Amino acid sequence: MNEVRTRFAPSPTGYMHIGNLRTALYAYLIAKKHNGKFILRIEDTDQGRYVEGAVDVIYNTLNIVGMKHDEGPDIGGPYGPYVQSERQDIYKEYAQKLVESGDAYYCFCTKERLENLRHDCEARKMPFKYDGYCRSLSKAEIEDRIANGEEYVIRQRIPDRGVTTFKDEVYGKIAVENETLDDNILIKSDGMPTYNFANVVDDHLMGITHVVRGSEYLSSTPKYNLLYKAFGWEIPNYIHLPLIMKDNGKKLSKREGDASFEDFYNKGYLKEAIINYIALLGWSPGTEQEVFTLDELIQAFSIKGLNKSSAIFDPNKLRWMNGEHIRRKSLEEFHELALPYYKEVIKDADIDPMKLSKLLHVRTEVLSEIPENIDFVEKLPEYDVDLYVHKKMKTNLENSKEALIRAYDVLEKLDKWEEEIIHDILMDLVKDMGVKNGQVLWPVRTALSGKKFTPGGAIELAGLLGKEETLRRLRIGIDKLSK
């Protein structure tokens, strides 16, 4: 078997959306699974859509997630340049070869003529297809018109008859009648190639063995294969990926405001979790395992596991998976990740951040939610006394007040302020009062946090806040319930 070579060929249009990153991931996994090469190529032939800084976004994203390319614009390689706008002479050379072989031709049709043709197709409720008006121009006429400075494009000459058949690794055998295909443009009037032409030339010259791309390119693949055939080149293995959809039936898109990799990453989702989740959007490992590292994905990945049906992007599943990856980290690793979020809301030097990490490590799903979950530590928020009323805990305003008074009395007497001691003294109080645990612990937790949900219970919060602050907040709670 020849060396497996895959490529990720994004357009620099602003950000890395989830579908793009999944394409890159699958191409990377196929290459690494077979000890092959993963190539990065920048497809910037559509200069109108170019966004300044977008190439850096591509580099940064691949670097963050650990998908290191073996060849590319920034590191070079034997098949460069790896930016399409720097390869114009190559495309012109190969387009000219097609003209000479009769597989392409010069087209001088104006925008006005093409627009009229488009309107005519619409009126007849037919898909737009170029009518071949310039197919039979003589060599002399072509030379004269070029010499006169007329604008032109170079179009692919699609056979009028016959069927083009190809095999896709996901969708199987596909056959298309040639008469349904359009003579698409290969070289635009500005001299730049279209994607339809450049990707074929580049994939061949760069030795790409497996082409991984979205299923939206399935309909164009017969045209690509006719180009391969015209040049006498070997056709690569095709892997077309199903769309990623939202649960409302729409596909994910930047225009719809759907989040990019960068958006999720900046919100506190771990890179490992994002990669893990998008790997499962259209691929199944064939086992019950759901949580993978990148190395584990390389070992487990198989093209046979790819699905034809569209994948549904579920933010809740991503959230769950992020929590799983957070819990896979050691306490020290989590602490390093969480520290910047602590600093957003906690200025009190007396608070031990490691104590916070011990509380939050197993309770955090998204890092960016840490500040709102711990803001009570720095300052007790204003809260309503109704918070003390909890049906399940069997608490009301009256027994909550009693619990706080009794808790204050026993905690005030402690010389050592350690969680184990706090636990024992409060459990003794529960026994002494002859009530369920919740009738003491819920009011204490409420008084210490002023919140319905906290990253820990009454005992952990008391240990975190310290004796002086704990007693101060209990007094505030008693006062609120006395009014």
PDB file of C-alpha atoms in Angstrom, residues 2 65 68 101 144 155 158 177 196 259 354 356 358 416 443 477:
ATOM      1  CA  ASN A   2       1.277   3.459  -0.903  1.00  0.00           C
ATOM      2  CA  VAL A  65      -6.132  20.609  19.580  1.00  0.00           C
ATOM      3  CA  LYS A  68       0.049  18.720  13.911  1.00  0.00           C
ATOM      4  CA  SER A 101      -6.553  17.969 -25.476  1.00  0.00           C
ATOM      5  CA  ASP A 144      -8.253  37.355 -32.097  1.00  0.00           C
ATOM      6  CA  ARG A 155     -14.532  25.927 -19.003  1.00  0.00           C
ATOM      7  CA  ILE A 158     -18.249  17.737 -20.192  1.00  0.00           C
ATOM      8  CA  GLU A 177     -25.563  11.011 -16.397  1.00  0.00           C
ATOM      9  CA  ASN A 196     -13.480  22.729  -8.667  1.00  0.00           C
ATOM     10  CA  ALA A 259     -20.675  28.484  17.677  1.00  0.00           C
ATOM     11  CA  MET A 354      -7.128  24.539  46.373  1.00  0.00           C
ATOM     12  CA  LEU A 356     -12.279  25.468  45.959  1.00  0.00           C
ATOM     13  CA  LYS A 358     -11.472  20.098  45.642  1.00  0.00           C
ATOM     14  CA  LYS A 416      -9.878  23.742  65.513  1.00  0.00           C
ATOM     15  CA  PRO A 443     -30.386  26.121  56.545  1.00  0.00           C
ATOM     16  CA  GLY A 477     -29.233  34.362  58.567  1.00  0.00           C
TER      17      GLY A 477
END
